[in-house]
């Protein structure tokens, strides 16, 4: 029997050990994705309601809200896959995104503002067909 350790490294050389990724990290990514999809379903329901029961201003607003909902779905899918790949590759960087939610919030605010402006310009009489 040898008295030397089983795993030996040269002096000054580091040994790379695999890191374990907690399951809660994967679940947090899925939870965030589902939260975005929940928002898009609500926004899509609002758009369908405006499309079916609204006048011409409602139809324009429904189109804008539908575009925002589809953009949010696409953003959520891309972000989910990017984070999942980073987690699988054991990326040590941050998984946060500061630009995406800001752009989505601005797009939603613009859609609401356009709805408000069109409603005021239309006169709010409700028969702008």
mmCIF file of C-alpha atoms in Angstrom:
data_model
loop_
_atom_site.group_PDB
_atom_site.id
_atom_site.type_symbol
_atom_site.label_atom_id
_atom_site.label_comp_id
_atom_site.label_asym_id
_atom_site.label_seq_id
_atom_site.Cartn_x
_atom_site.Cartn_y
_atom_site.Cartn_z
ATOM 1 C CA UNK A 1 0.000 0.000 0.000
ATOM 2 C CA UNK A 2 1.164 3.437 -0.829
ATOM 3 C CA UNK A 3 1.128 6.237 1.715
ATOM 4 C CA UNK A 4 0.425 8.901 -0.900
ATOM 5 C CA UNK A 5 -3.097 10.364 -1.161
ATOM 6 C CA UNK A 6 -5.368 9.065 -3.888
ATOM 7 C CA UNK A 7 -5.841 12.467 -5.531
ATOM 8 C CA UNK A 8 -2.665 14.444 -5.723
ATOM 9 C CA UNK A 9 -1.974 17.754 -7.423
ATOM 10 C CA UNK A 10 1.155 19.634 -8.213
ATOM 11 C CA UNK A 11 2.001 22.505 -5.878
ATOM 12 C CA UNK A 12 0.325 25.736 -7.005
ATOM 13 C CA UNK A 13 -2.128 23.930 -9.275
ATOM 14 C CA UNK A 14 -5.823 24.111 -8.494
ATOM 15 C CA UNK A 15 -8.149 21.146 -8.700
ATOM 16 C CA UNK A 16 -11.454 21.766 -10.479
ATOM 17 C CA UNK A 17 -14.346 20.157 -8.662
ATOM 18 C CA UNK A 18 -17.832 20.025 -10.154
ATOM 19 C CA UNK A 19 -20.293 22.423 -8.574
ATOM 20 C CA UNK A 20 -23.781 21.309 -7.693
ATOM 21 C CA UNK A 21 -26.702 23.410 -8.860
ATOM 22 C CA UNK A 22 -29.590 23.505 -6.428
ATOM 23 C CA UNK A 23 -32.972 22.399 -7.803
ATOM 24 C CA UNK A 24 -34.534 25.584 -6.461
ATOM 25 C CA UNK A 25 -32.617 27.529 -9.124
ATOM 26 C CA UNK A 26 -34.332 25.570 -11.909
ATOM 27 C CA UNK A 27 -37.714 25.987 -10.223
ATOM 28 C CA UNK A 28 -37.190 29.730 -9.787
ATOM 29 C CA UNK A 29 -36.541 30.014 -13.521
ATOM 30 C CA UNK A 30 -39.735 28.107 -14.315
ATOM 31 C CA UNK A 31 -41.715 30.140 -11.788
ATOM 32 C CA UNK A 32 -40.565 33.386 -13.406
ATOM 33 C CA UNK A 33 -41.483 32.052 -16.852
ATOM 34 C CA UNK A 34 -44.958 31.052 -15.669
ATOM 35 C CA UNK A 35 -45.422 34.446 -14.034
ATOM 36 C CA UNK A 36 -44.721 36.172 -17.352
ATOM 37 C CA UNK A 37 -47.111 33.832 -19.145
ATOM 38 C CA UNK A 38 -49.815 34.565 -16.562
ATOM 39 C CA UNK A 39 -49.404 38.271 -17.317
ATOM 40 C CA UNK A 40 -49.656 37.657 -21.067
ATOM 41 C CA UNK A 41 -52.841 35.621 -20.662
ATOM 42 C CA UNK A 42 -54.438 38.453 -18.674
ATOM 43 C CA UNK A 43 -53.322 41.019 -21.227
ATOM 44 C CA UNK A 44 -54.562 38.811 -24.067
ATOM 45 C CA UNK A 45 -57.928 38.457 -22.330
ATOM 46 C CA UNK A 46 -58.150 42.233 -22.085
ATOM 47 C CA UNK A 47 -57.327 42.518 -25.791
ATOM 48 C CA UNK A 48 -59.988 39.954 -26.735
ATOM 49 C CA UNK A 49 -62.566 41.778 -24.644
ATOM 50 C CA UNK A 50 -61.729 45.082 -26.334
ATOM 51 C CA UNK A 51 -61.780 43.438 -29.749
ATOM 52 C CA UNK A 52 -65.159 41.796 -29.291
ATOM 53 C CA UNK A 53 -67.035 44.470 -27.380
ATOM 54 C CA UNK A 54 -65.261 47.696 -28.294
ATOM 55 C CA UNK A 55 -65.637 50.292 -30.994
ATOM 56 C CA UNK A 56 -62.924 51.321 -33.459
ATOM 57 C CA UNK A 57 -60.759 52.785 -30.670
ATOM 58 C CA UNK A 58 -61.176 49.516 -28.778
ATOM 59 C CA UNK A 59 -60.031 47.554 -31.820
ATOM 60 C CA UNK A 60 -56.904 49.689 -32.190
ATOM 61 C CA UNK A 61 -56.151 49.293 -28.477
ATOM 62 C CA UNK A 62 -56.798 45.554 -28.722
ATOM 63 C CA UNK A 63 -54.219 45.311 -31.494
ATOM 64 C CA UNK A 64 -51.668 47.201 -29.407
ATOM 65 C CA UNK A 65 -52.320 45.090 -26.314
ATOM 66 C CA UNK A 66 -52.058 41.931 -28.420
ATOM 67 C CA UNK A 67 -48.665 43.063 -29.748
ATOM 68 C CA UNK A 68 -47.451 43.805 -26.223
ATOM 69 C CA UNK A 69 -48.695 40.391 -25.025
ATOM 70 C CA UNK A 70 -46.964 38.591 -27.900
ATOM 71 C CA UNK A 71 -43.751 40.539 -27.273
ATOM 72 C CA UNK A 72 -43.907 39.593 -23.608
ATOM 73 C CA UNK A 73 -44.401 35.922 -24.506
ATOM 74 C CA UNK A 74 -41.413 36.004 -26.831
ATOM 75 C CA UNK A 75 -39.279 37.782 -24.227
ATOM 76 C CA UNK A 76 -40.286 35.261 -21.546
ATOM 77 C CA UNK A 77 -39.436 32.303 -23.781
ATOM 78 C CA UNK A 78 -36.043 33.671 -24.818
ATOM 79 C CA UNK A 79 -35.153 34.605 -21.241
ATOM 80 C CA UNK A 80 -36.272 31.208 -19.922
ATOM 81 C CA UNK A 81 -34.090 29.329 -22.401
ATOM 82 C CA UNK A 82 -31.129 31.650 -21.839
ATOM 83 C CA UNK A 83 -31.301 31.188 -18.072
ATOM 84 C CA UNK A 84 -31.840 27.416 -18.336
ATOM 85 C CA UNK A 85 -28.791 27.071 -20.586
ATOM 86 C CA UNK A 86 -26.717 29.210 -18.211
ATOM 87 C CA UNK A 87 -27.833 27.118 -15.242
ATOM 88 C CA UNK A 88 -27.044 23.847 -17.042
ATOM 89 C CA UNK A 89 -23.593 25.154 -17.989
ATOM 90 C CA UNK A 90 -23.178 26.193 -14.356
ATOM 91 C CA UNK A 91 -22.699 29.831 -15.196
ATOM 92 C CA UNK A 92 -21.614 31.846 -12.207
ATOM 93 C CA UNK A 93 -22.813 35.173 -13.569
ATOM 94 C CA UNK A 94 -25.999 36.948 -12.684
ATOM 95 C CA UNK A 95 -29.228 35.817 -14.290
ATOM 96 C CA UNK A 96 -30.992 39.146 -14.002
ATOM 97 C CA UNK A 97 -32.078 41.293 -16.923
ATOM 98 C CA UNK A 98 -32.559 45.007 -16.385
ATOM 99 C CA UNK A 99 -33.451 46.040 -19.930
ATOM 100 C CA UNK A 100 -36.231 43.573 -20.814
ATOM 101 C CA UNK A 101 -38.780 44.375 -18.088
ATOM 102 C CA UNK A 102 -38.196 48.095 -18.590
ATOM 103 C CA UNK A 103 -38.885 47.832 -22.312
ATOM 104 C CA UNK A 104 -42.025 45.763 -21.667
ATOM 105 C CA UNK A 105 -43.304 48.244 -19.082
ATOM 106 C CA UNK A 106 -42.712 51.154 -21.471
ATOM 107 C CA UNK A 107 -44.513 49.288 -24.290
ATOM 108 C CA UNK A 108 -47.488 48.635 -22.023
ATOM 109 C CA UNK A 109 -47.537 52.269 -20.879
ATOM 110 C CA UNK A 110 -47.470 53.419 -24.522
ATOM 111 C CA UNK A 111 -50.392 51.107 -25.372
ATOM 112 C CA UNK A 112 -52.423 52.458 -22.443
ATOM 113 C CA UNK A 113 -51.504 56.039 -23.365
ATOM 114 C CA UNK A 114 -52.542 55.500 -26.998
ATOM 115 C CA UNK A 115 -55.841 54.039 -25.781
ATOM 116 C CA UNK A 116 -56.410 57.073 -23.563
ATOM 117 C CA UNK A 117 -55.484 59.605 -26.263
ATOM 118 C CA UNK A 118 -57.655 57.921 -28.888
ATOM 119 C CA UNK A 119 -60.560 57.800 -26.444
ATOM 120 C CA UNK A 120 -60.215 61.521 -25.639
ATOM 121 C CA UNK A 121 -59.848 62.498 -29.316
ATOM 122 C CA UNK A 122 -62.860 60.348 -30.216
ATOM 123 C CA UNK A 123 -64.878 62.310 -27.692
ATOM 124 C CA UNK A 124 -65.787 59.350 -25.530
ATOM 125 C CA UNK A 125 -69.257 59.068 -27.111
ATOM 126 C CA UNK A 126 -68.830 55.338 -27.610
ATOM 127 C CA UNK A 127 -70.057 55.156 -31.198
ATOM 128 C CA UNK A 128 -66.812 55.725 -33.083
ATOM 129 C CA UNK A 129 -67.521 52.901 -35.554
#
